[in-house]
Short mmCIF file of C-alpha atoms in Angstrom, two decimals:
data_model
loop_
_atom_site.label_atom_id
_atom_site.label_comp_id
_atom_site.label_asym_id
_atom_site.label_seq_id
_atom_site.Cartn_x
_atom_site.Cartn_y
_atom_site.Cartn_z
CA MET A 1 1.28 -18.99 16.55
CA THR A 2 4.38 -17.12 17.96
CA ILE A 3 7.06 -15.09 14.43
CA LYS A 4 10.29 -13.82 15.52
CA ARG A 5 12.57 -12.90 12.74
CA ILE A 6 16.00 -10.77 12.75
CA GLY A 7 17.13 -7.36 11.51
CA HIS A 8 19.64 -5.30 10.57
CA ARG A 9 18.18 -1.91 12.17
CA TYR A 10 19.06 1.75 12.39
CA THR A 11 18.79 3.89 15.24
CA ASP A 12 19.43 7.38 15.90
CA ALA A 13 23.57 8.27 16.77
CA LYS A 14 22.01 10.82 18.56
CA THR A 15 19.05 10.53 20.32
CA GLY A 16 18.31 7.05 19.65
CA ALA A 17 15.02 6.26 17.90
CA THR A 18 14.93 3.54 15.50
CA LEU A 19 14.53 5.06 11.91
CA ASP A 20 14.13 1.83 9.60
CA VAL A 21 14.18 -2.19 10.64
CA TRP A 22 15.01 -4.55 7.30
CA PHE A 23 14.31 -8.38 7.70
CA PRO A 24 16.00 -10.55 5.09
CA ARG A 25 13.37 -13.83 4.40
CA SER A 26 16.57 -15.24 5.13
CA ASN A 27 15.82 -14.44 8.40
CA LYS A 28 19.97 -14.10 8.45
CA GLU A 29 22.45 -11.62 10.17
CA ILE A 30 23.09 -9.92 7.15
CA ALA A 31 23.87 -6.41 7.79
CA ARG A 32 23.12 -3.27 5.89
CA ASN A 33 26.09 -0.13 4.57
CA CYS A 34 25.50 3.49 3.91
CA LEU A 35 27.09 6.73 3.35
CA ALA A 36 25.52 7.81 7.50
CA LEU A 37 26.64 5.27 8.86
CA LYS A 38 30.08 6.21 7.87
CA ALA A 39 29.19 9.43 8.44
CA GLY A 40 28.05 8.41 12.73
CA LEU A 41 25.18 9.99 12.25
CA ILE A 42 23.08 6.59 12.38
CA LYS A 43 23.88 3.44 14.28
CA SER A 44 23.35 -0.66 12.94
CA ASP A 45 23.33 -3.56 14.98
CA PHE A 46 20.72 -6.95 14.41
CA VAL A 47 17.67 -6.56 16.51
CA THR A 48 15.89 -10.25 17.01
CA VAL A 49 11.97 -9.24 16.98
CA GLU A 50 9.05 -11.38 18.52
CA ILE A 51 5.29 -10.14 18.01
CA GLU A 52 3.12 -13.79 20.08
CA SER A 53 -0.06 -13.11 18.25
CA VAL A 54 -0.33 -11.11 15.21
CA ASP A 55 -3.66 -9.97 17.12
CA ASP A 56 -2.37 -7.52 19.20
CA ALA A 57 -1.30 -4.89 19.17
CA PRO A 58 2.33 -3.17 17.36
CA LYS A 59 4.18 -3.05 20.43
CA SER A 60 7.57 -1.02 18.63
CA ALA A 61 8.86 0.89 15.57
CA GLU A 62 10.70 -2.76 14.93
CA ASP A 63 7.38 -5.14 15.78
CA ALA A 64 6.04 -2.52 13.90
CA TYR A 65 8.19 -3.12 11.04
CA LEU A 66 8.36 -6.39 10.87
CA ARG A 67 4.33 -6.04 10.59
CA LEU A 68 4.66 -4.36 7.17
CA HIS A 69 7.31 -6.45 6.59
CA LEU A 70 4.38 -9.80 7.21
CA LEU A 71 2.37 -8.01 5.29
CA SER A 72 4.13 -7.73 1.92
CA GLU A 73 5.60 -10.53 1.77
CA CYS A 74 2.43 -11.36 1.43
CA ALA A 75 2.63 -13.08 4.63
CA TYR A 76 -0.56 -11.66 6.14
CA LYS A 77 -3.55 -10.13 4.31
CA PRO A 78 -4.67 -6.88 4.78
CA HIS A 79 -7.03 -6.58 8.51
CA SER A 80 -5.62 -9.63 9.21
CA ILE A 81 -2.47 -8.16 11.28
CA ASN A 82 -2.45 -5.82 13.88
CA LEU A 83 -1.87 -1.40 13.37
CA ASP A 84 -3.12 -0.11 15.30
CA GLY A 85 -1.00 2.86 16.68
CA VAL A 86 1.64 2.59 14.91
CA PHE A 87 1.73 5.96 12.80
CA GLY A 88 2.52 7.10 16.64
CA LEU A 89 5.65 4.33 17.54
CA LEU A 90 7.44 5.15 14.00
CA SER A 91 9.41 8.11 13.75
CA ASN A 92 8.70 11.02 10.63
CA VAL A 93 12.41 9.81 8.70
CA ALA A 94 14.44 11.27 6.01
CA TRP A 95 15.20 8.51 3.26
CA THR A 96 17.55 9.54 1.38
CA SER A 97 19.98 7.10 -0.98
CA ALA A 98 22.85 8.00 1.96
CA GLY A 99 20.37 5.97 3.96
CA PRO A 100 18.18 7.33 6.64
CA VAL A 101 18.34 10.21 9.08
CA LEU A 102 16.38 12.28 10.49
CA PRO A 103 15.40 14.67 8.97
CA ALA A 104 16.62 17.95 11.08
CA GLU A 105 20.38 15.96 10.34
CA VAL A 106 20.18 16.61 6.52
CA GLU A 107 22.47 19.21 6.44
CA ASN A 108 24.99 17.22 8.67
CA LEU A 109 25.05 14.57 5.57
CA ARG A 110 25.04 16.96 2.80
CA ALA A 111 28.58 18.09 5.16
CA ALA A 112 29.72 15.88 6.24
CA ILE A 113 29.13 13.53 2.88
CA ALA A 114 30.32 16.07 1.19
CA GLU A 115 33.85 14.40 -0.17
CA GLU A 116 32.06 11.55 -1.31
CA GLU A 117 31.66 11.13 -5.99
CA ILE A 118 27.61 11.47 -5.36
CA ASN A 119 24.79 13.42 -5.94
CA LEU A 120 22.65 13.21 -2.27
CA THR A 121 18.27 12.88 -3.35
CA ILE A 122 15.79 11.91 -0.25
CA THR A 123 12.96 10.54 -2.34
CA SER A 124 10.70 11.79 0.47
CA ILE A 125 10.58 12.72 4.29
CA ASP A 126 7.96 10.22 5.55
CA LYS A 127 7.13 7.89 8.37
CA PHE A 128 6.40 5.27 5.37
CA PRO A 129 9.30 3.98 2.64
CA ARG A 130 9.47 2.61 -0.21
CA MET A 131 8.56 -1.29 -0.03
CA VAL A 132 11.05 -2.23 -2.66
CA ASP A 133 13.60 -1.44 -0.63
CA TYR A 134 13.04 -3.77 1.96
CA VAL A 135 10.97 -6.62 -0.10
CA ILE A 136 10.21 -7.54 -3.64
CA PRO A 137 7.10 -9.37 -3.98
CA GLU A 138 6.86 -12.08 -5.75
CA GLY A 139 5.85 -11.61 -9.67
CA VAL A 140 4.17 -8.02 -10.05
CA ARG A 141 5.20 -4.92 -12.11
CA ILE A 142 5.80 -2.04 -9.97
CA GLY A 143 6.25 1.57 -13.10
CA ASP A 144 7.82 3.49 -9.53
CA ALA A 145 8.75 2.61 -6.27
CA ASP A 146 8.42 5.78 -4.74
CA ARG A 147 4.53 5.04 -4.97
CA VAL A 148 3.96 1.92 -3.19
CA ARG A 149 4.51 1.76 0.52
CA LEU A 150 6.38 -0.66 2.72
CA GLY A 151 3.12 -2.36 4.29
CA ALA A 152 1.23 -2.82 0.90
CA HIS A 153 -0.06 -6.26 -0.19
CA LEU A 154 0.22 -7.06 -4.22
CA ALA A 155 -0.43 -10.19 -5.26
CA PRO A 156 1.75 -12.08 -8.32
CA GLY A 157 0.06 -10.98 -11.67
CA THR A 158 -0.25 -6.66 -9.89
CA THR A 159 0.79 -5.02 -11.87
CA VAL A 160 1.45 -0.93 -11.26
CA MET A 161 1.68 1.42 -13.55
CA HIS A 162 4.05 4.37 -13.24
CA GLU A 163 1.04 6.57 -11.40
CA GLY A 164 -0.79 3.53 -9.78
CA PHE A 165 -0.60 4.21 -5.12
CA VAL A 166 -1.25 1.43 -3.16
CA ASN A 167 -0.61 2.39 0.86
CA PHE A 168 0.33 0.40 3.75
CA ASN A 169 -2.06 -2.27 5.31
CA ALA A 170 -3.68 -2.80 1.15
CA GLY A 171 -3.10 -3.67 -2.04
CA THR A 172 -4.39 -7.07 -3.87
CA LEU A 173 -5.54 -11.01 -4.05
CA GLY A 174 -4.68 -11.73 -7.49
CA ASN A 175 -4.15 -10.10 -10.49
CA SER A 176 -4.93 -5.93 -11.01
CA MET A 177 -3.90 -3.15 -12.77
CA VAL A 178 -3.63 -0.28 -11.11
CA GLU A 179 -3.28 3.29 -12.98
CA GLY A 180 -5.16 4.31 -9.60
CA ARG A 181 -4.59 5.25 -6.49
CA ILE A 182 -5.81 2.23 -3.64
CA SER A 183 -6.16 4.40 -0.03
CA ALA A 184 -5.06 2.74 3.36
CA GLY A 185 -7.12 -0.09 4.13
CA VAL A 186 -8.41 -0.43 0.87
CA VAL A 187 -8.65 -4.34 -0.23
CA VAL A 188 -9.17 -4.79 -4.65
CA GLY A 189 -9.58 -8.23 -5.72
CA ASP A 190 -9.21 -11.23 -8.53
CA HIS A 191 -8.79 -9.46 -11.65
CA SER A 192 -10.16 -6.13 -10.99
CA ASP A 193 -8.94 -3.11 -13.37
CA ILE A 194 -8.45 0.57 -10.89
CA GLY A 195 -8.63 2.91 -14.11
CA GLY A 196 -5.63 6.06 -14.63
CA GLY A 197 -6.90 8.54 -12.11
CA ALA A 198 -9.94 6.43 -10.41
CA SER A 199 -9.49 7.07 -6.25
CA ILE A 200 -11.13 4.19 -3.16
CA MET A 201 -11.55 5.77 -0.75
CA GLY A 202 -9.30 5.05 2.45
CA THR A 203 -9.44 5.13 6.02
CA LEU A 204 -6.53 7.02 7.81
CA SER A 205 -8.46 10.05 7.36
CA GLY A 206 -12.23 12.88 8.25
CA GLY A 207 -12.32 9.83 10.59
CA GLY A 208 -13.52 7.41 8.24
CA LYS A 209 -13.39 3.29 9.32
CA THR A 210 -15.91 1.78 7.41
CA VAL A 211 -13.27 -0.93 4.84
CA ILE A 212 -13.31 -0.54 1.18
CA SER A 213 -13.21 -3.63 -0.86
CA MET A 214 -13.45 -4.99 -4.36
CA GLY A 215 -14.10 -8.01 -5.31
CA GLU A 216 -13.20 -9.86 -8.49
CA ARG A 217 -13.40 -8.96 -12.30
CA ASN A 218 -14.54 -5.40 -11.03
CA LEU A 219 -13.31 -2.14 -13.61
CA LEU A 220 -13.24 0.87 -12.05
CA GLY A 221 -12.80 2.92 -14.68
CA ALA A 222 -9.92 6.13 -14.85
CA ASN A 223 -10.92 9.34 -12.77
CA ALA A 224 -13.54 7.20 -11.18
CA GLY A 225 -14.50 7.59 -7.61
CA LEU A 226 -15.48 4.54 -5.05
CA GLY A 227 -16.49 5.21 -1.56
CA ILE A 228 -18.44 1.81 -1.23
CA SER A 229 -17.38 -1.44 -1.26
CA LEU A 230 -18.79 -3.06 -4.59
CA GLY A 231 -19.17 -7.22 -5.40
CA ASP A 232 -18.24 -8.73 -8.30
CA ASP A 233 -18.45 -8.40 -12.15
CA CYS A 234 -19.34 -4.70 -10.94
CA ILE A 235 -17.75 -1.67 -13.51
CA ILE A 236 -17.93 2.27 -12.70
CA GLU A 237 -18.53 4.63 -14.70
CA SER A 238 -15.26 6.66 -16.19
CA GLY A 239 -15.33 9.53 -14.05
CA LEU A 240 -18.49 8.98 -11.88
CA TYR A 241 -17.84 9.33 -8.02
CA ILE A 242 -19.84 7.17 -6.43
CA THR A 243 -19.39 7.45 -2.77
CA ALA A 244 -22.00 5.91 -0.38
CA GLY A 245 -24.88 8.76 0.10
CA THR A 246 -24.83 8.32 -3.59
CA LYS A 247 -28.44 9.37 -5.26
CA VAL A 248 -29.33 6.35 -6.99
CA GLU A 249 -31.97 5.21 -9.64
CA MET A 250 -32.87 1.87 -10.13
CA PRO A 251 -34.15 -0.41 -13.55
CA ASP A 252 -37.74 -0.11 -11.44
CA GLY A 253 -37.31 3.59 -11.07
CA SER A 254 -36.74 3.29 -8.12
CA VAL A 255 -34.00 5.73 -6.10
CA VAL A 256 -32.05 3.90 -2.85
CA SER A 257 -28.30 5.57 -1.06
CA ALA A 258 -25.79 3.81 -3.13
CA ARG A 259 -24.41 2.72 0.50
CA ASP A 260 -27.28 0.11 0.97
CA LEU A 261 -25.83 -1.01 -2.33
CA SER A 262 -22.83 -1.78 -0.89
CA GLY A 263 -20.74 -5.06 -1.52
CA GLN A 264 -23.33 -6.03 -4.27
CA SER A 265 -22.87 -7.95 -7.31
CA LYS A 266 -23.72 -8.05 -11.17
CA LEU A 267 -23.77 -3.70 -11.06
CA LEU A 268 -23.15 -0.72 -13.92
CA PHE A 269 -23.45 2.64 -12.47
CA ARG A 270 -23.30 5.81 -14.10
CA ARG A 271 -24.63 9.06 -15.24
CA HIS A 272 -27.35 9.67 -17.20
CA SER A 273 -25.71 12.32 -19.82
CA GLN A 274 -29.12 14.10 -20.87
CA THR A 275 -30.48 13.88 -17.00
CA GLY A 276 -27.30 13.32 -14.98
CA LYS A 277 -29.12 10.77 -12.13
CA VAL A 278 -26.59 8.15 -11.56
CA GLN A 279 -28.24 5.03 -12.69
CA ALA A 280 -27.45 1.56 -11.28
CA ILE A 281 -28.02 -1.16 -14.30
CA MET A 282 -28.22 -5.37 -14.19
CA THR A 283 -24.86 -6.83 -16.01
CA ASP A 284 -22.83 -10.22 -16.38
CA GLY A 285 -19.37 -8.76 -16.21
CA THR A 286 -18.55 -9.09 -19.27
CA LEU A 287 -19.14 -5.81 -20.75
CA TRP A 288 -15.25 -4.76 -19.90
CA GLY A 289 -13.96 -7.42 -21.50
CA GLY A 290 -11.24 -7.93 -18.94
CA LEU A 291 -7.87 -7.83 -18.05
CA ASN A 292 -5.35 -8.04 -20.94
CA SER A 293 -4.05 -12.05 -20.35
CA GLU A 294 -0.34 -11.60 -21.26
CA LEU A 295 0.27 -8.43 -20.03
CA HIS A 296 -0.08 -10.22 -15.61
CA LYS A 297 1.94 -12.98 -16.34
CA ASN A 298 4.71 -10.90 -14.45
#
């Protein structure tokens, strides 16, 4: 299926490098304005981007931005759209309250708008901007917008608390509480809870290619970590980090590597408080009580 959208583009006035593209959901020509544009440091225009197949890798920064929009609009789920090479297509940008500029142009921007009644702030220097500056997902709460990148997929009913983080090409598929970190590539199923300070291994660093996912009704306890996939109705004890090589004692006394349990359902992972052994026992998934239903009526 061919996708064709109209976007408003900002480019660097000197180099012509694409800084960002905003694709309104209405698919109409809607222009933006900012002080960096007024100062002549950046230029703007409209661009029509056409993607013949999302299975093909992006060909330009404009193409990449449209794919990130599609993910954040929940038009596509993580991993259902090709993002190969996206880092090489995007410019490193200083995201400022006066508009996006190349990092080398920040001081020129300060000088150019010195007479304006504005306090210039820089939210980040990165290739990916904040999601909420481009896409507002439906039925979602986000405590700190700086911690959700464009390209994150947040299903209706998701709450991202102030310390929660969601990277691009990752996110939730239903009602979820996110107080920890959902790294790039990670997918979290409906009615799952990522506890405060918890972390799920992504695929950006260390050469890791295995995509970690969590099924439905799972609890990743506070300050816990996950390096294997979970099925449904699983619990990771607070403070316990499970990697693929973690040795786990089973109910029958046998010991296996955690990778052998990847994707299985109804398991409670815990560390024995006296022996220090990591154990896995069967659970019915109701032990942790589930999400607060009132909290997720977004």
